[in-house]
Amino acid sequence: MTRKPLRACRALALATVLVLAAAPASAQSPGDIEAALKAAYSKYKDLKEGANADYIPALAKVDSNIYGIAVVTTDGKVYTVGDVTSEVSIQSISKVFTMARVMEEQGPQAIAENMGVDATGQVFNSIVAVEQYKGGEMNAMVNPGAITATSMIKGATAEEIWKTILGTYSDFAGRPLSVNQEVYKSEAETNQRNQAIAMLMYAYGHIKADPLRACDVYTRQCSVSVNAKDLAVMAATLANGGKNPVTGKQVMKAENVPEVLAVMATAGLYDDSGKWLFTTGLPAKSGVGGGILAVSPGKFGIAAIAPPLDKSGNSVKAQKAIADVSNALGGNPYAPKPK
Ligand code: GLN
């Protein structure tokens, strides 16, 4: 081979590398994403399985027909279908972002050491799970670990702590979020079980601040109002190494994202996390308000809202819709292509 073709060859190889590097983070075209969203939307629109959560009275009154899906790519493009303006309370999805904030302030090890990073095999508000290992060997996606994480946020007063929490969520969502006061009031009147959990976590030395204050701030964080697009932007921020792809703000350190995603993968859908991972491979988090968000690392964030839940407390339609869309777009990080 003469020198010239070799140089041409190198130039071609370099050009290919450059083209690949410049390609959008998601390998799918906008048309593919829109088609996947539309297909999942219409496939599950009329599904009637599940029921709204009713142990928090205000959640039983939410319109069961709300149904929207959103995908936000790591290059900041937003795709939506269905009802993406109606808001529901974020509920347990908030646990991800409070935990992320604690990791930001104290490092991921603080979470691993204080409440653990293992699945409980129990429902999200299990007291047995606390008793089993004296409040350890669990995770920040179930209530005992989550209320403990809230108690670890730095701040001299409840208001200061709350400002940090709401500010963090708003940065992830890329817009100022606020509390649904009706949901907050309703849960605050009926959260005796969570108060008991907080007291136990205090008794076992995991919560070091006022446990009832931690429980109240946790109740407020669960009442933050979000739509499907907000949740998808929050997920996309995690997919994009902690940098909100819509606002461009680095919301958390990229180095802490793997630990956040690992805890979500382990316990984001509670006792059904294994089934979920088996179907999608995606770290995800659900809330009893009917929202679920999921992260395809480096590619996209995806979220869906539909209030009726299955027995584990996960939205029936949102699980199905997210799984279909992600699988259609090659979102599963455990699905390498053979070389
Ligand atoms: N606020 C709810 C509770 O603590 C959150 C539960 C959930 O979304 N799974 O019970």
Tab-separated table of C-alpha atoms and ligand atoms in Angstrom:
chain	number	residue	atom	x	y	z
A	1	MET	CA	0.000	0.000	0.000
A	2	THR	CA	1.405	3.430	-0.901
A	3	ARG	CA	1.520	6.216	1.663
A	4	LYS	CA	-1.269	8.191	0.050
A	5	PRO	CA	-4.128	5.650	0.333
A	6	LEU	CA	-2.983	4.922	3.877
A	7	ARG	CA	-3.343	8.599	4.746
A	8	ALA	CA	-6.714	8.615	3.021
A	9	CYS	CA	-7.662	5.591	5.079
A	10	ARG	CA	-6.632	7.318	8.317
A	11	ALA	CA	-8.565	10.417	7.312
A	12	LEU	CA	-11.628	8.300	6.676
A	13	ALA	CA	-11.258	6.540	10.032
A	14	LEU	CA	-10.865	9.867	11.792
A	15	ALA	CA	-13.904	11.270	9.995
A	16	THR	CA	-15.927	8.217	11.088
A	17	VAL	CA	-14.857	8.719	14.699
A	18	LEU	CA	-15.796	12.391	14.497
A	19	VAL	CA	-19.199	11.593	13.009
A	20	LEU	CA	-19.828	9.007	15.743
A	21	ALA	CA	-18.779	11.469	18.442
A	22	ALA	CA	-21.109	14.096	17.013
A	23	ALA	CA	-24.060	11.706	16.753
A	24	PRO	CA	-26.921	12.424	19.163
A	25	ALA	CA	-26.690	10.553	22.461
A	26	SER	CA	-29.772	8.548	21.600
A	27	ALA	CA	-29.220	6.503	18.468
A	28	GLN	CA	-32.909	6.877	17.621
A	29	SER	CA	-34.294	9.508	15.299
A	30	PRO	CA	-37.015	11.921	16.488
A	31	GLY	CA	-39.440	9.976	14.282
A	32	ASP	CA	-38.562	6.695	16.042
A	33	ILE	CA	-39.079	8.266	19.453
A	34	GLU	CA	-42.411	9.828	18.488
A	35	ALA	CA	-43.604	6.558	16.973
A	36	ALA	CA	-42.618	4.567	20.080
A	37	LEU	CA	-44.439	7.061	22.311
A	38	LYS	CA	-47.595	7.019	20.209
A	39	ALA	CA	-47.648	3.208	20.028
A	40	ALA	CA	-47.293	2.791	23.810
A	41	TYR	CA	-49.834	5.512	24.476
A	42	SER	CA	-52.580	4.016	22.366
A	43	LYS	CA	-51.796	0.418	23.389
A	44	TYR	CA	-52.492	1.104	27.086
A	45	LYS	CA	-54.864	4.079	26.954
A	46	ASP	CA	-57.977	2.076	27.734
A	47	LEU	CA	-56.405	-0.348	30.212
A	48	LYS	CA	-58.474	-0.337	33.389
A	49	GLU	CA	-56.308	-2.437	35.760
A	50	GLY	CA	-55.245	-1.146	39.164
A	51	ALA	CA	-56.611	1.483	41.526
A	52	ASN	CA	-55.541	4.872	42.879
A	53	ALA	CA	-53.755	4.786	46.230
A	54	ASP	CA	-56.338	5.542	48.904
A	55	TYR	CA	-54.395	5.255	52.164
A	56	ILE	CA	-53.645	8.955	51.606
A	57	PRO	CA	-57.251	10.240	51.156
A	58	ALA	CA	-56.361	13.044	48.700
A	59	LEU	CA	-54.793	10.545	46.267
A	60	ALA	CA	-58.054	8.614	45.929
A	61	LYS	CA	-59.658	11.758	44.470
A	62	VAL	CA	-57.093	12.248	41.676
A	63	ASP	CA	-58.458	11.668	38.146
A	64	SER	CA	-57.630	8.018	37.340
A	65	ASN	CA	-57.650	8.775	33.621
A	66	ILE	CA	-54.586	11.035	33.657
A	67	TYR	CA	-52.112	9.339	31.325
A	68	GLY	CA	-49.034	10.936	29.804
A	69	ILE	CA	-45.567	9.826	28.728
A	70	ALA	CA	-42.423	11.894	28.113
A	71	VAL	CA	-38.920	11.182	26.853
A	72	VAL	CA	-36.080	13.679	27.235
A	73	THR	CA	-32.811	12.836	25.507
A	74	THR	CA	-29.382	13.676	26.898
A	75	ASP	CA	-29.067	16.272	24.162
A	76	GLY	CA	-32.071	18.075	25.639
A	77	LYS	CA	-34.842	17.189	23.199
A	78	VAL	CA	-38.292	16.740	24.713
A	79	TYR	CA	-40.914	14.343	23.311
A	80	THR	CA	-44.346	13.908	24.863
A	81	VAL	CA	-47.630	12.159	24.272
A	82	GLY	CA	-50.956	12.267	26.077
A	83	ASP	CA	-51.649	14.238	29.186
A	84	VAL	CA	-48.412	15.973	30.089
A	85	THR	CA	-49.785	19.102	31.732
A	86	SER	CA	-51.796	17.434	34.531
A	87	GLU	CA	-49.784	17.207	37.722
A	88	VAL	CA	-49.694	14.521	40.396
A	89	SER	CA	-47.753	14.423	43.667
A	90	ILE	CA	-44.218	13.116	43.221
A	91	GLN	CA	-44.493	10.833	46.307
A	92	SER	CA	-41.699	8.244	46.541
A	93	ILE	CA	-39.939	9.447	43.397
A	94	SER	CA	-38.741	12.285	45.632
A	95	LYS	CA	-36.621	9.765	47.554
A	96	VAL	CA	-34.143	9.586	44.671
A	97	PHE	CA	-33.420	13.300	44.705
A	98	THR	CA	-33.179	13.678	48.468
A	99	MET	CA	-30.741	10.762	48.492
A	100	ALA	CA	-28.786	12.385	45.632
A	101	ARG	CA	-28.586	15.593	47.668
A	102	VAL	CA	-27.313	13.744	50.753
A	103	MET	CA	-24.644	12.112	48.561
A	104	GLU	CA	-23.733	15.567	47.274
A	105	GLU	CA	-23.317	16.894	50.823
A	106	GLN	CA	-21.724	13.853	52.482
A	107	GLY	CA	-20.678	11.399	49.755
A	108	PRO	CA	-22.375	8.119	48.691
A	109	GLN	CA	-20.735	6.243	51.560
A	110	ALA	CA	-22.876	8.144	54.081
A	111	ILE	CA	-25.970	6.533	52.536
A	112	ALA	CA	-24.394	3.077	52.302
A	113	GLU	CA	-23.337	3.221	55.958
A	114	ASN	CA	-26.428	4.799	57.509
A	115	MET	CA	-29.295	2.813	55.978
A	116	GLY	CA	-27.661	0.445	53.484
A	117	VAL	CA	-28.139	-0.214	49.781
A	118	ASP	CA	-29.906	-3.569	49.763
A	119	ALA	CA	-33.441	-4.603	48.914
A	120	THR	CA	-35.732	-5.366	51.870
A	121	GLY	CA	-38.092	-7.776	50.137
A	122	GLN	CA	-40.869	-5.963	52.028
A	123	VAL	CA	-43.425	-3.280	51.193
A	124	PHE	CA	-42.171	0.315	51.133
A	125	ASN	CA	-43.547	1.212	54.570
A	126	SER	CA	-42.662	-2.027	56.305
A	127	ILE	CA	-41.892	-1.887	60.011
A	128	VAL	CA	-40.698	-5.500	59.940
A	129	ALA	CA	-37.941	-4.347	57.554
A	130	VAL	CA	-36.758	-1.899	60.215
A	131	GLU	CA	-36.870	-4.487	62.976
A	132	GLN	CA	-35.028	-7.149	61.000
A	133	TYR	CA	-31.623	-5.416	61.050
A	134	LYS	CA	-32.207	-2.645	63.587
A	135	GLY	CA	-32.819	-0.075	60.863
A	136	GLY	CA	-29.806	-1.061	58.728
A	137	GLU	CA	-29.401	-3.342	55.679
A	138	MET	CA	-32.057	-1.513	53.699
A	139	ASN	CA	-32.077	1.428	51.304
A	140	ALA	CA	-33.178	5.030	50.775
A	141	MET	CA	-36.032	4.074	48.378
A	142	VAL	CA	-38.209	2.631	51.165
A	143	ASN	CA	-39.754	4.868	53.822
A	144	PRO	CA	-37.410	4.166	56.773
A	145	GLY	CA	-34.305	4.831	54.661
A	146	ALA	CA	-35.942	7.768	52.894
A	147	ILE	CA	-37.054	9.544	56.076
A	148	THR	CA	-33.538	8.977	57.411
A	149	ALA	CA	-32.057	10.493	54.226
A	150	THR	CA	-34.312	13.530	54.676
A	151	SER	CA	-33.038	13.844	58.264
A	152	MET	CA	-29.446	13.942	56.916
A	153	ILE	CA	-29.940	17.064	54.748
A	154	LYS	CA	-27.938	19.901	56.278
A	155	GLY	CA	-29.796	22.922	57.690
A	156	ALA	CA	-30.412	24.613	61.034
A	157	THR	CA	-34.206	24.750	60.726
A	158	ALA	CA	-36.933	22.761	58.985
A	159	GLU	CA	-37.407	25.718	56.614
A	160	GLU	CA	-33.720	25.766	55.673
A	161	ILE	CA	-33.750	22.009	55.015
A	162	TRP	CA	-36.949	22.349	53.012
A	163	LYS	CA	-35.467	25.135	50.881
A	164	THR	CA	-32.524	22.889	49.979
A	165	ILE	CA	-34.811	19.971	49.114
A	166	LEU	CA	-37.255	21.963	46.965
A	167	GLY	CA	-34.351	23.794	45.304
A	168	THR	CA	-32.701	20.472	44.439
A	169	TYR	CA	-35.884	19.021	42.931
A	170	SER	CA	-36.491	22.223	40.955
A	171	ASP	CA	-32.943	22.151	39.564
A	172	PHE	CA	-33.448	18.556	38.439
A	173	ALA	CA	-36.799	19.440	36.816
A	174	GLY	CA	-35.516	22.698	35.316
A	175	ARG	CA	-38.385	24.783	36.687
A	176	PRO	CA	-39.562	25.961	40.128
A	177	LEU	CA	-41.703	23.211	41.645
A	178	SER	CA	-44.192	23.643	44.491
A	179	VAL	CA	-46.185	21.629	47.016
A	180	ASN	CA	-49.748	20.458	46.459
A	181	GLN	CA	-51.102	21.680	49.806
A	182	GLU	CA	-54.179	19.462	49.719
A	183	VAL	CA	-52.036	16.327	49.352
A	184	TYR	CA	-49.610	17.533	52.033
A	185	LYS	CA	-52.419	18.209	54.499
A	186	SER	CA	-54.094	14.883	53.749
A	187	GLU	CA	-50.889	12.875	54.230
A	188	ALA	CA	-49.825	14.879	57.302
A	189	GLU	CA	-53.144	13.968	58.957
A	190	THR	CA	-52.772	10.266	58.203
A	191	ASN	CA	-49.010	9.549	58.358
A	192	GLN	CA	-48.907	7.975	61.835
A	193	ARG	CA	-47.222	4.885	60.406
A	194	ASN	CA	-44.390	6.976	58.928
A	195	GLN	CA	-44.083	8.801	62.255
A	196	ALA	CA	-43.673	5.418	63.967
A	197	ILE	CA	-41.035	4.442	61.387
A	198	ALA	CA	-39.165	7.717	62.000
A	199	MET	CA	-39.262	7.127	65.766
A	200	LEU	CA	-37.874	3.615	65.307
A	201	MET	CA	-35.077	4.847	63.033
A	202	TYR	CA	-34.269	7.383	65.752
A	203	ALA	CA	-34.351	4.712	68.453
A	204	TYR	CA	-31.863	2.628	66.438
A	205	GLY	CA	-29.559	5.633	66.019
A	206	HIS	CA	-29.941	6.180	62.264
A	207	ILE	CA	-31.905	9.432	62.555
A	208	LYS	CA	-29.919	11.828	64.685
A	209	ALA	CA	-32.138	14.905	64.325
A	210	ASP	CA	-35.756	15.358	65.499
A	211	PRO	CA	-37.531	12.315	63.953
A	212	LEU	CA	-40.971	13.918	63.721
A	213	ARG	CA	-39.519	16.974	62.017
A	214	ALA	CA	-37.790	14.648	59.517
A	215	CYS	CA	-41.104	12.865	58.932
A	216	ASP	CA	-42.901	16.152	58.337
A	217	VAL	CA	-40.282	17.410	55.843
A	218	TYR	CA	-40.455	14.005	54.136
A	219	THR	CA	-44.264	14.346	53.893
A	220	ARG	CA	-43.818	17.748	52.293
A	221	GLN	CA	-41.287	16.425	49.787
A	222	CYS	CA	-43.738	13.664	48.776
A	223	SER	CA	-46.406	16.321	48.067
A	224	VAL	CA	-44.399	18.207	45.440
A	225	SER	CA	-46.460	18.507	42.278
A	226	VAL	CA	-45.040	17.315	38.938
A	227	ASN	CA	-46.121	16.446	35.416
A	228	ALA	CA	-44.722	13.724	33.143
A	229	LYS	CA	-42.334	16.138	31.448
A	230	ASP	CA	-40.900	17.294	34.805
A	231	LEU	CA	-40.207	13.692	35.757
A	232	ALA	CA	-38.611	12.925	32.391
A	233	VAL	CA	-36.304	15.969	32.690
A	234	MET	CA	-35.340	14.820	36.206
A	235	ALA	CA	-34.543	11.359	34.831
A	236	ALA	CA	-32.672	12.821	31.857
A	237	THR	CA	-30.493	14.820	34.268
A	238	LEU	CA	-29.398	11.547	35.834
A	239	ALA	CA	-28.985	9.986	32.359
A	240	ASN	CA	-26.746	12.923	31.477
A	241	GLY	CA	-24.258	12.591	34.356
A	242	GLY	CA	-26.073	14.993	36.679
A	243	LYS	CA	-26.253	17.857	34.165
A	244	ASN	CA	-29.776	18.978	33.298
A	245	PRO	CA	-29.798	18.624	29.487
A	246	VAL	CA	-32.528	21.252	29.094
A	247	THR	CA	-31.140	24.040	31.322
A	248	GLY	CA	-27.457	23.067	31.059
A	249	LYS	CA	-27.022	23.278	34.850
A	250	GLN	CA	-24.799	20.715	36.582
A	251	VAL	CA	-27.185	19.714	39.361
A	252	MET	CA	-25.092	17.050	41.072
A	253	LYS	CA	-21.582	15.649	40.707
A	254	ALA	CA	-21.314	13.213	37.804
A	255	GLU	CA	-19.217	10.930	40.028
A	256	ASN	CA	-22.193	10.284	42.354
A	257	VAL	CA	-24.643	9.328	39.608
A	258	PRO	CA	-23.637	5.614	39.463
A	259	GLU	CA	-24.484	5.152	43.141
A	260	VAL	CA	-27.858	6.881	42.720
A	261	LEU	CA	-28.709	4.653	39.754
A	262	ALA	CA	-27.539	1.527	41.602
A	263	VAL	CA	-29.929	2.162	44.500
A	264	MET	CA	-32.777	2.884	42.062
A	265	ALA	CA	-32.070	-0.363	40.191
A	266	THR	CA	-32.030	-2.318	43.455
A	267	ALA	CA	-35.193	-0.957	45.028
A	268	GLY	CA	-36.876	1.715	42.883
A	269	LEU	CA	-39.998	-0.397	42.334
A	270	TYR	CA	-39.837	-1.904	45.828
A	271	ASP	CA	-40.434	-5.603	45.943
A	272	ASP	CA	-41.000	-5.695	42.164
A	273	SER	CA	-37.623	-4.149	41.325
A	274	GLY	CA	-36.236	-7.480	40.114
A	275	LYS	CA	-39.167	-8.051	37.762
A	276	TRP	CA	-38.818	-4.505	36.463
A	277	LEU	CA	-35.072	-4.837	35.862
A	278	PHE	CA	-35.642	-8.154	34.138
A	279	THR	CA	-38.079	-6.490	31.718
A	280	THR	CA	-36.278	-3.203	31.064
A	281	GLY	CA	-32.788	-3.120	32.641
A	282	LEU	CA	-33.516	0.461	33.677
A	283	PRO	CA	-32.870	2.089	37.049
A	284	ALA	CA	-36.270	3.574	37.884
A	285	LYS	CA	-38.424	4.965	40.668
A	286	SER	CA	-42.157	4.880	41.221
A	287	GLY	CA	-44.458	6.884	43.461
A	288	VAL	CA	-47.964	6.190	44.756
A	289	GLY	CA	-49.130	9.368	43.009
A	290	GLY	CA	-48.939	7.303	39.797
A	291	GLY	CA	-45.648	8.515	38.361
A	292	ILE	CA	-42.644	6.445	37.345
A	293	LEU	CA	-39.365	7.717	35.959
A	294	ALA	CA	-36.575	5.628	34.455
A	295	VAL	CA	-33.044	6.320	33.290
A	296	SER	CA	-31.257	4.973	30.232
A	297	PRO	CA	-27.725	6.099	31.121
A	298	GLY	CA	-26.147	8.297	28.447
A	299	LYS	CA	-29.270	8.109	26.299
A	300	PHE	CA	-32.504	9.427	27.778
A	301	GLY	CA	-34.799	9.904	30.732
A	302	ILE	CA	-38.343	8.632	30.423
A	303	ALA	CA	-41.402	9.080	32.620
A	304	ALA	CA	-45.083	8.276	32.633
A	305	ILE	CA	-47.976	9.234	34.860
A	306	ALA	CA	-51.167	7.184	35.359
A	307	PRO	CA	-52.608	7.001	38.905
A	308	PRO	CA	-54.028	3.428	39.107
A	309	LEU	CA	-51.491	1.215	40.918
A	310	ASP	CA	-50.842	-2.518	41.164
A	311	LYS	CA	-50.521	-4.381	44.491
A	312	SER	CA	-46.864	-3.359	44.947
A	313	GLY	CA	-47.809	0.337	44.623
A	314	ASN	CA	-46.474	0.865	41.094
A	315	SER	CA	-48.522	2.479	38.295
A	316	VAL	CA	-49.861	-0.233	35.995
A	317	LYS	CA	-49.885	1.825	32.788
A	318	ALA	CA	-46.668	3.700	33.495
A	319	GLN	CA	-44.726	0.443	33.922
A	320	LYS	CA	-46.047	-0.955	30.666
A	321	ALA	CA	-45.639	2.256	28.670
A	322	ILE	CA	-42.064	2.923	29.842
A	323	ALA	CA	-41.001	-0.676	29.211
A	324	ASP	CA	-42.400	-0.607	25.658
A	325	VAL	CA	-40.897	2.765	24.734
A	326	SER	CA	-37.487	2.038	26.223
A	327	ASN	CA	-37.257	-1.402	24.668
A	328	ALA	CA	-38.285	0.020	21.275
A	329	LEU	CA	-35.511	2.617	21.569
A	330	GLY	CA	-32.780	0.228	22.724
A	331	GLY	CA	-32.710	1.773	26.191
A	332	ASN	CA	-31.654	-1.363	28.127
A	333	PRO	CA	-28.062	-0.865	29.353
A	334	TYR	CA	-27.697	-4.640	29.839
A	335	ALA	CA	-28.201	-5.364	26.134
A	336	PRO	CA	-24.784	-5.078	24.458
A	337	LYS	CA	-24.553	-5.907	20.773
A	338	PRO	CA	-22.007	-8.642	19.901
A	339	LYS	CA	-18.963	-7.352	17.900
B	1	GLN	N1	-45.681	9.563	50.854
B	1	GLN	C1	-45.855	8.160	50.633
B	1	GLN	C2	-45.650	7.397	51.921
B	1	GLN	O1	-44.750	7.727	52.641
B	1	GLN	C3	-44.912	7.704	49.564
B	1	GLN	C4	-45.009	6.231	49.279
B	1	GLN	C5	-44.777	5.859	47.848
B	1	GLN	O2	-44.868	6.645	46.925
B	1	GLN	N2	-44.540	4.588	47.651
B	1	GLN	O3	-46.347	6.475	52.219
